[in-house]
PDB file of C-alpha atoms in Angstrom:
ATOM      1  CA  UNK A   1     -27.600  20.918  34.272  1.00 83.00           C
ATOM      2  CA  UNK A   2     -24.345  20.427  36.797  1.00 89.00           C
ATOM      3  CA  UNK A   3     -21.101  21.138  35.319  1.00 95.00           C
ATOM      4  CA  UNK A   4     -18.011  20.718  37.249  1.00 96.00           C
ATOM      5  CA  UNK A   5     -15.014  22.739  36.475  1.00 97.00           C
ATOM      6  CA  UNK A   6     -11.890  22.049  37.165  1.00 97.00           C
ATOM      7  CA  UNK A   7      -8.855  24.498  36.276  1.00 96.00           C
ATOM      8  CA  UNK A   8      -5.964  26.617  38.009  1.00 95.00           C
ATOM      9  CA  UNK A   9      -5.568  29.735  36.113  1.00 94.00           C
ATOM     10  CA  UNK A  10      -7.905  31.771  37.677  1.00 94.00           C
ATOM     11  CA  UNK A  11      -8.479  34.010  34.420  1.00 93.00           C
ATOM     12  CA  UNK A  12      -8.659  30.816  31.866  1.00 93.00           C
ATOM     13  CA  UNK A  13     -11.157  29.543  35.145  1.00 94.00           C
ATOM     14  CA  UNK A  14     -13.360  32.890  34.980  1.00 94.00           C
ATOM     15  CA  UNK A  15     -14.004  32.969  31.061  1.00 94.00           C
ATOM     16  CA  UNK A  16     -14.888  29.384  30.693  1.00 94.00           C
ATOM     17  CA  UNK A  17     -17.711  29.760  33.902  1.00 93.00           C
ATOM     18  CA  UNK A  18     -18.810  32.586  32.687  1.00 92.00           C
ATOM     19  CA  UNK A  19     -19.139  31.337  28.972  1.00 92.00           C
ATOM     20  CA  UNK A  20     -21.412  28.639  30.703  1.00 92.00           C
ATOM     21  CA  UNK A  21     -23.519  29.752  33.092  1.00 89.00           C
ATOM     22  CA  UNK A  22     -24.159  32.367  29.971  1.00 86.00           C
ATOM     23  CA  UNK A  23     -25.485  29.336  28.307  1.00 86.00           C
ATOM     24  CA  UNK A  24     -28.081  28.532  31.510  1.00 83.00           C
ATOM     25  CA  UNK A  25     -25.549  25.595  33.216  1.00 89.00           C
ATOM     26  CA  UNK A  26     -25.004  25.749  36.740  1.00 88.00           C
ATOM     27  CA  UNK A  27     -20.888  25.584  37.395  1.00 92.00           C
ATOM     28  CA  UNK A  28     -19.051  24.705  40.365  1.00 93.00           C
ATOM     29  CA  UNK A  29     -15.535  25.376  39.795  1.00 96.00           C
ATOM     30  CA  UNK A  30     -12.375  23.801  41.871  1.00 96.00           C
ATOM     31  CA  UNK A  31      -8.778  24.563  41.086  1.00 96.00           C
ATOM     32  CA  UNK A  32      -6.750  21.604  41.719  1.00 97.00           C
ATOM     33  CA  UNK A  33      -7.612  18.067  41.308  1.00 97.00           C
ATOM     34  CA  UNK A  34      -7.325  17.165  45.107  1.00 96.00           C
ATOM     35  CA  UNK A  35     -10.857  19.294  45.956  1.00 96.00           C
ATOM     36  CA  UNK A  36     -12.254  18.110  42.946  1.00 96.00           C
ATOM     37  CA  UNK A  37     -12.050  14.268  44.397  1.00 96.00           C
ATOM     38  CA  UNK A  38     -13.290  16.083  47.801  1.00 95.00           C
ATOM     39  CA  UNK A  39     -16.367  17.535  45.769  1.00 94.00           C
ATOM     40  CA  UNK A  40     -17.427  14.206  43.807  1.00 94.00           C
ATOM     41  CA  UNK A  41     -17.839  12.100  46.748  1.00 92.00           C
ATOM     42  CA  UNK A  42     -20.149  14.222  48.100  1.00 87.00           C
ATOM     43  CA  UNK A  43     -21.955  15.953  45.340  1.00 87.00           C
ATOM     44  CA  UNK A  44     -23.583  15.259  41.978  1.00 86.00           C
ATOM     45  CA  UNK A  45     -22.367  16.664  38.608  1.00 91.00           C
ATOM     46  CA  UNK A  46     -23.869  16.072  35.348  1.00 90.00           C
ATOM     47  CA  UNK A  47     -20.744  16.680  32.914  1.00 95.00           C
ATOM     48  CA  UNK A  48     -17.057  17.667  34.187  1.00 97.00           C
ATOM     49  CA  UNK A  49     -14.580  19.654  32.906  1.00 97.00           C
ATOM     50  CA  UNK A  50     -11.135  18.886  33.724  1.00 97.00           C
ATOM     51  CA  UNK A  51      -7.873  20.743  32.913  1.00 95.00           C
ATOM     52  CA  UNK A  52      -5.158  18.882  32.322  1.00 93.00           C
ATOM     53  CA  UNK A  53      -2.335  21.406  33.624  1.00 91.00           C
ATOM     54  CA  UNK A  54      -2.978  20.782  37.589  1.00 94.00           C
ATOM     55  CA  UNK A  55      -1.047  21.725  39.979  1.00 94.00           C
ATOM     56  CA  UNK A  56      -0.035  18.455  42.061  1.00 93.00           C
ATOM     57  CA  UNK A  57      -2.437  15.594  40.352  1.00 95.00           C
ATOM     58  CA  UNK A  58      -2.694  16.497  36.766  1.00 94.00           C
ATOM     59  CA  UNK A  59      -5.653  15.920  35.240  1.00 94.00           C
ATOM     60  CA  UNK A  60      -5.660  12.769  33.348  1.00 94.00           C
ATOM     61  CA  UNK A  61      -4.809  10.868  36.580  1.00 95.00           C
ATOM     62  CA  UNK A  62      -7.514  12.403  38.112  1.00 96.00           C
ATOM     63  CA  UNK A  63      -9.475  11.481  35.161  1.00 95.00           C
ATOM     64  CA  UNK A  64      -8.508   8.187  35.161  1.00 95.00           C
ATOM     65  CA  UNK A  65      -9.052   8.200  39.651  1.00 96.00           C
ATOM     66  CA  UNK A  66     -12.731   9.609  39.491  1.00 95.00           C
ATOM     67  CA  UNK A  67     -13.590   6.588  36.505  1.00 94.00           C
ATOM     68  CA  UNK A  68     -11.556   4.057  39.338  1.00 93.00           C
ATOM     69  CA  UNK A  69     -14.108   5.146  41.939  1.00 92.00           C
ATOM     70  CA  UNK A  70     -17.217   4.925  39.704  1.00 91.00           C
ATOM     71  CA  UNK A  71     -17.811   8.287  37.691  1.00 92.00           C
ATOM     72  CA  UNK A  72     -19.856   8.203  35.216  1.00 89.00           C
ATOM     73  CA  UNK A  73     -20.331  11.645  34.517  1.00 92.00           C
ATOM     74  CA  UNK A  74     -19.268  12.649  31.158  1.00 94.00           C
ATOM     75  CA  UNK A  75     -15.717  14.369  31.235  1.00 96.00           C
ATOM     76  CA  UNK A  76     -13.895  17.215  28.620  1.00 96.00           C
ATOM     77  CA  UNK A  77     -10.599  17.280  29.052  1.00 94.00           C
ATOM     78  CA  UNK A  78      -9.034  20.462  27.825  1.00 92.00           C
ATOM     79  CA  UNK A  79      -5.550  21.265  27.862  1.00 87.00           C
ATOM     80  CA  UNK A  80      -3.043  22.781  26.039  1.00 85.00           C
ATOM     81  CA  UNK A  81      -0.939  19.733  24.529  1.00 80.00           C
ATOM     82  CA  UNK A  82      -2.078  19.163  20.911  1.00 78.00           C
ATOM     83  CA  UNK A  83       0.343  15.780  19.789  1.00 80.00           C
ATOM     84  CA  UNK A  84      -1.546  12.793  18.721  1.00 82.00           C
ATOM     85  CA  UNK A  85       0.349  10.503  21.578  1.00 83.00           C
ATOM     86  CA  UNK A  86      -2.214  13.183  24.611  1.00 81.00           C
ATOM     87  CA  UNK A  87      -5.211  12.954  22.700  1.00 81.00           C
ATOM     88  CA  UNK A  88      -4.982   9.297  22.986  1.00 86.00           C
ATOM     89  CA  UNK A  89      -3.664   9.254  26.393  1.00 87.00           C
ATOM     90  CA  UNK A  90      -6.444  11.450  27.599  1.00 86.00           C
ATOM     91  CA  UNK A  91      -9.526   9.221  26.265  1.00 87.00           C
ATOM     92  CA  UNK A  92      -7.923   5.887  26.753  1.00 89.00           C
ATOM     93  CA  UNK A  93      -7.282   7.798  30.861  1.00 90.00           C
ATOM     94  CA  UNK A  94     -11.302   8.098  30.537  1.00 91.00           C
ATOM     95  CA  UNK A  95     -12.284  11.181  28.954  1.00 92.00           C
ATOM     96  CA  UNK A  96     -14.715  11.569  26.195  1.00 94.00           C
ATOM     97  CA  UNK A  97     -13.266  14.410  24.417  1.00 94.00           C
ATOM     98  CA  UNK A  98     -10.449  16.386  24.212  1.00 91.00           C
ATOM     99  CA  UNK A  99     -10.001  20.594  22.894  1.00 92.00           C
ATOM    100  CA  UNK A 100      -6.615  21.801  22.905  1.00 91.00           C
ATOM    101  CA  UNK A 101      -6.166  25.927  24.303  1.00 89.00           C
ATOM    102  CA  UNK A 102      -7.587  28.004  22.880  1.00 88.00           C
ATOM    103  CA  UNK A 103     -10.669  27.804  21.517  1.00 90.00           C
ATOM    104  CA  UNK A 104     -13.941  28.952  20.780  1.00 92.00           C
ATOM    105  CA  UNK A 105     -17.343  29.055  23.214  1.00 92.00           C
ATOM    106  CA  UNK A 106     -19.427  28.067  20.825  1.00 92.00           C
ATOM    107  CA  UNK A 107     -17.392  25.237  19.620  1.00 94.00           C
ATOM    108  CA  UNK A 108     -17.372  24.739  23.660  1.00 94.00           C
ATOM    109  CA  UNK A 109     -21.255  24.241  24.608  1.00 93.00           C
ATOM    110  CA  UNK A 110     -21.692  22.058  21.241  1.00 92.00           C
ATOM    111  CA  UNK A 111     -19.030  19.246  22.253  1.00 93.00           C
ATOM    112  CA  UNK A 112     -20.667  19.466  26.344  1.00 94.00           C
ATOM    113  CA  UNK A 113     -24.178  19.293  24.405  1.00 89.00           C
ATOM    114  CA  UNK A 114     -23.150  16.455  22.446  1.00 89.00           C
ATOM    115  CA  UNK A 115     -21.562  14.784  25.587  1.00 92.00           C
ATOM    116  CA  UNK A 116     -25.167  15.036  27.898  1.00 87.00           C
ATOM    117  CA  UNK A 117     -27.200  13.453  25.259  1.00 81.00           C
ATOM    118  CA  UNK A 118     -24.936  11.116  24.584  1.00 83.00           C
ATOM    119  CA  UNK A 119     -25.282  10.604  28.175  1.00 80.00           C
ATOM    120  CA  UNK A 120     -29.051  10.680  28.610  1.00 72.00           C
ATOM    121  CA  UNK A 121     -29.274   8.322  25.370  1.00 66.00           C
ATOM    122  CA  UNK A 122     -30.280  11.156  23.459  1.00 60.00           C
ATOM    123  CA  UNK A 123     -29.519  11.354  19.820  1.00 57.00           C
ATOM    124  CA  UNK A 124     -30.269  14.986  18.633  1.00 65.00           C
ATOM    125  CA  UNK A 125     -30.504  18.139  19.413  1.00 74.00           C
ATOM    126  CA  UNK A 126     -33.864  18.822  19.557  1.00 83.00           C
ATOM    127  CA  UNK A 127     -35.634  16.957  22.704  1.00 86.00           C
ATOM    128  CA  UNK A 128     -39.193  16.360  21.661  1.00 89.00           C
ATOM    129  CA  UNK A 129     -41.801  15.239  24.242  1.00 90.00           C
ATOM    130  CA  UNK A 130     -45.779  14.970  22.660  1.00 90.00           C
ATOM    131  CA  UNK A 131     -46.239  18.563  20.914  1.00 92.00           C
ATOM    132  CA  UNK A 132     -43.673  20.341  23.361  1.00 93.00           C
ATOM    133  CA  UNK A 133     -40.351  20.747  21.400  1.00 92.00           C
ATOM    134  CA  UNK A 134     -37.380  21.806  22.771  1.00 91.00           C
ATOM    135  CA  UNK A 135     -33.669  23.000  20.835  1.00 89.00           C
ATOM    136  CA  UNK A 136     -30.616  22.344  23.383  1.00 84.00           C
ATOM    137  CA  UNK A 137     -28.544  24.737  20.547  1.00 79.00           C
ATOM    138  CA  UNK A 138     -31.049  27.218  19.946  1.00 82.00           C
ATOM    139  CA  UNK A 139     -32.026  27.345  23.106  1.00 85.00           C
ATOM    140  CA  UNK A 140     -35.839  28.213  22.027  1.00 89.00           C
ATOM    141  CA  UNK A 141     -39.448  26.184  22.725  1.00 93.00           C
ATOM    142  CA  UNK A 142     -42.465  25.339  20.917  1.00 94.00           C
ATOM    143  CA  UNK A 143     -45.280  23.281  20.876  1.00 92.00           C
ATOM    144  CA  UNK A 144     -45.792  21.482  17.275  1.00 88.00           C
ATOM    145  CA  UNK A 145     -49.667  21.254  15.961  1.00 83.00           C
ATOM    146  CA  UNK A 146     -50.991  19.841  13.750  1.00 69.00           C
ATOM    147  CA  UNK A 147     -48.645  16.454  13.893  1.00 66.00           C
ATOM    148  CA  UNK A 148     -45.141  15.879  12.580  1.00 65.00           C
ATOM    149  CA  UNK A 149     -45.202  18.738  10.064  1.00 67.00           C
ATOM    150  CA  UNK A 150     -47.576  20.913  11.472  1.00 74.00           C
ATOM    151  CA  UNK A 151     -46.667  24.661  13.048  1.00 85.00           C
ATOM    152  CA  UNK A 152     -44.176  25.079  16.024  1.00 88.00           C
ATOM    153  CA  UNK A 153     -45.425  27.528  18.703  1.00 91.00           C
ATOM    154  CA  UNK A 154     -43.097  29.418  21.240  1.00 92.00           C
ATOM    155  CA  UNK A 155     -43.920  29.385  24.122  1.00 93.00           C
ATOM    156  CA  UNK A 156     -41.280  31.601  26.577  1.00 93.00           C
ATOM    157  CA  UNK A 157     -39.180  30.248  28.843  1.00 92.00           C
ATOM    158  CA  UNK A 158     -37.303  31.966  31.184  1.00 89.00           C
ATOM    159  CA  UNK A 159     -33.384  30.620  31.970  1.00 85.00           C
ATOM    160  CA  UNK A 160     -34.255  28.829  35.017  1.00 87.00           C
ATOM    161  CA  UNK A 161     -37.550  27.583  33.598  1.00 91.00           C
ATOM    162  CA  UNK A 162     -35.308  26.479  30.642  1.00 90.00           C
ATOM    163  CA  UNK A 163     -33.266  24.951  33.468  1.00 88.00           C
ATOM    164  CA  UNK A 164     -35.564  22.849  34.773  1.00 91.00           C
ATOM    165  CA  UNK A 165     -37.312  22.098  31.742  1.00 93.00           C
ATOM    166  CA  UNK A 166     -34.733  20.525  30.090  1.00 89.00           C
ATOM    167  CA  UNK A 167     -33.970  18.573  32.788  1.00 89.00           C
ATOM    168  CA  UNK A 168     -37.601  17.051  32.969  1.00 92.00           C
ATOM    169  CA  UNK A 169     -37.359  15.916  29.126  1.00 90.00           C
ATOM    170  CA  UNK A 170     -34.104  14.377  29.367  1.00 86.00           C
ATOM    171  CA  UNK A 171     -34.848  12.231  31.918  1.00 87.00           C
ATOM    172  CA  UNK A 172     -38.793  11.362  30.497  1.00 86.00           C
ATOM    173  CA  UNK A 173     -40.786   9.463  30.781  1.00 86.00           C
ATOM    174  CA  UNK A 174     -39.431   8.435  34.004  1.00 90.00           C
ATOM    175  CA  UNK A 175     -39.715  10.997  36.956  1.00 92.00           C
ATOM    176  CA  UNK A 176     -36.329  13.743  37.935  1.00 91.00           C
ATOM    177  CA  UNK A 177     -35.474  13.666  41.133  1.00 90.00           C
ATOM    178  CA  UNK A 178     -36.347  17.111  42.607  1.00 89.00           C
ATOM    179  CA  UNK A 179     -33.014  17.250  44.484  1.00 85.00           C
ATOM    180  CA  UNK A 180     -31.135  16.745  41.316  1.00 83.00           C
ATOM    181  CA  UNK A 181     -33.627  19.693  39.449  1.00 86.00           C
ATOM    182  CA  UNK A 182     -32.470  21.761  42.860  1.00 84.00           C
ATOM    183  CA  UNK A 183     -28.564  21.069  42.195  1.00 79.00           C
ATOM    184  CA  UNK A 184     -29.214  21.611  38.263  1.00 79.00           C
ATOM    185  CA  UNK A 185     -30.515  25.082  39.044  1.00 79.00           C
ATOM    186  CA  UNK A 186     -27.670  26.658  40.944  1.00 75.00           C
ATOM    187  CA  UNK A 187     -23.973  25.942  42.301  1.00 67.00           C
ATOM    188  CA  UNK A 188     -21.943  26.476  45.681  1.00 61.00           C
ATOM    189  CA  UNK A 189     -21.994  30.083  44.683  1.00 58.00           C
ATOM    190  CA  UNK A 190     -25.728  30.425  44.764  1.00 67.00           C
ATOM    191  CA  UNK A 191     -28.351  30.427  47.397  1.00 67.00           C
ATOM    192  CA  UNK A 192     -31.231  28.612  46.345  1.00 71.00           C
ATOM    193  CA  UNK A 193     -34.675  27.041  48.397  1.00 74.00           C
ATOM    194  CA  UNK A 194     -35.732  23.497  47.496  1.00 73.00           C
ATOM    195  CA  UNK A 195     -39.213  25.753  47.584  1.00 83.00           C
ATOM    196  CA  UNK A 196     -37.654  27.539  44.520  1.00 84.00           C
ATOM    197  CA  UNK A 197     -38.173  24.114  42.602  1.00 87.00           C
ATOM    198  CA  UNK A 198     -41.586  24.084  43.494  1.00 91.00           C
ATOM    199  CA  UNK A 199     -41.975  27.423  41.832  1.00 91.00           C
ATOM    200  CA  UNK A 200     -40.219  26.985  38.822  1.00 91.00           C
ATOM    201  CA  UNK A 201     -42.508  24.166  38.150  1.00 94.00           C
ATOM    202  CA  UNK A 202     -45.948  26.184  38.875  1.00 95.00           C
ATOM    203  CA  UNK A 203     -44.860  28.240  36.658  1.00 95.00           C
ATOM    204  CA  UNK A 204     -44.259  25.788  33.748  1.00 95.00           C
ATOM    205  CA  UNK A 205     -47.563  23.555  34.219  1.00 95.00           C
ATOM    206  CA  UNK A 206     -49.043  26.932  33.347  1.00 95.00           C
ATOM    207  CA  UNK A 207     -47.577  27.136  30.469  1.00 94.00           C
ATOM    208  CA  UNK A 208     -47.616  23.761  29.716  1.00 94.00           C
ATOM    209  CA  UNK A 209     -50.926  21.995  30.695  1.00 94.00           C
ATOM    210  CA  UNK A 210     -53.224  24.490  27.755  1.00 93.00           C
ATOM    211  CA  UNK A 211     -51.406  22.272  25.693  1.00 92.00           C
ATOM    212  CA  UNK A 212     -52.468  18.515  27.204  1.00 93.00           C
ATOM    213  CA  UNK A 213     -48.990  18.354  29.247  1.00 94.00           C
ATOM    214  CA  UNK A 214     -49.206  17.483  32.881  1.00 95.00           C
ATOM    215  CA  UNK A 215     -46.045  18.349  35.493  1.00 95.00           C
ATOM    216  CA  UNK A 216     -47.162  15.420  37.966  1.00 94.00           C
ATOM    217  CA  UNK A 217     -45.549  15.611  41.576  1.00 94.00           C
ATOM    218  CA  UNK A 218     -44.302  12.212  43.025  1.00 92.00           C
ATOM    219  CA  UNK A 219     -44.931  12.496  46.630  1.00 90.00           C
ATOM    220  CA  UNK A 220     -41.202  11.960  48.299  1.00 88.00           C
ATOM    221  CA  UNK A 221     -39.127  12.242  45.016  1.00 92.00           C
ATOM    222  CA  UNK A 222     -39.832  14.742  42.645  1.00 93.00           C
ATOM    223  CA  UNK A 223     -41.833  15.288  39.472  1.00 95.00           C
ATOM    224  CA  UNK A 224     -42.634  13.766  35.677  1.00 94.00           C
ATOM    225  CA  UNK A 225     -43.404  15.030  32.609  1.00 95.00           C
ATOM    226  CA  UNK A 226     -46.687  13.165  31.044  1.00 94.00           C
ATOM    227  CA  UNK A 227     -49.533  13.483  28.366  1.00 92.00           C
ATOM    228  CA  UNK A 228     -52.588  14.665  29.987  1.00 87.00           C
ATOM    229  CA  UNK A 229     -55.094  12.161  29.316  1.00 76.00           C
ATOM    230  CA  UNK A 230     -57.392  13.298  26.079  1.00 67.00           C
ATOM    231  CA  UNK A 231     -60.963  14.323  28.127  1.00 55.00           C
ATOM    232  CA  UNK A 232     -59.072  16.458  30.126  1.00 50.00           C
ATOM    233  CA  UNK A 233     -56.600  17.936  27.589  1.00 48.00           C
ATOM    234  CA  UNK A 234     -59.297  17.765  24.649  1.00 50.00           C
ATOM    235  CA  UNK A 235     -56.836  17.398  21.114  1.00 51.00           C
ATOM    236  CA  UNK A 236     -53.857  16.200  23.349  1.00 48.00           C
ATOM    237  CA  UNK A 237     -51.966  12.803  21.892  1.00 47.00           C
ATOM    238  CA  UNK A 238     -50.891  10.056  23.319  1.00 45.00           C
ATOM    239  CA  UNK A 239     -47.913   8.201  22.917  1.00 47.00           C
ATOM    240  CA  UNK A 240     -44.508   7.470  24.036  1.00 45.00           C
ATOM    241  CA  UNK A 241     -42.216  10.678  24.718  1.00 45.00           C
ATOM    242  CA  UNK A 242     -38.532  10.195  21.622  1.00 45.00           C
ATOM    243  CA  UNK A 243     -35.650  11.640  22.841  1.00 45.00           C
TER     244      UNK A 243
END
């Protein structure tokens, strides 16, 4: 998932970015609202974290401006203001959630996960597709055997494999756009080639196909997570994906 952080305090921004990247997010940071408007016109983000006390245009006006421009990404507002009126104003101007500084990183991460689930119409911290389950809170993946009450066999996913897998599952049963996958893997300060997506898709195929799951290439677009046909994967189950 690719996040935009709008924060003018360099030390605060560095700490937040370090925590978010450590949790597997691709994070791009800007220090003012005007720059944020520039980058959102050119780039796509899954969520924005916006501080209210920005130089020039403040974070509330920025949030309102983004909404008027048609941006539907979730917005988490950060501020040192804790009055009820400030919280109400922030939500009324387009914010989806509100956190008062200082805050603890685990709570910030939990709120971000909740906003991302809501934006993707997911209702649980656990994403499921066929036998595959991802616990987005614990960042653990496993293959469920023997039905809903059966054991869940852990599978190891590297940080970028996790990012690709999570994005594919959030999009399923729709295909995931390859360019969006690339953006989810990196921000401006990291260079990664389009072929990197294919590398991670290949690695994931090797881990998923023995369990009846396929990553189908959609020419000119991207990839779709699918259940393999029973004849191709004995023992694989059929049915609609769930979130």
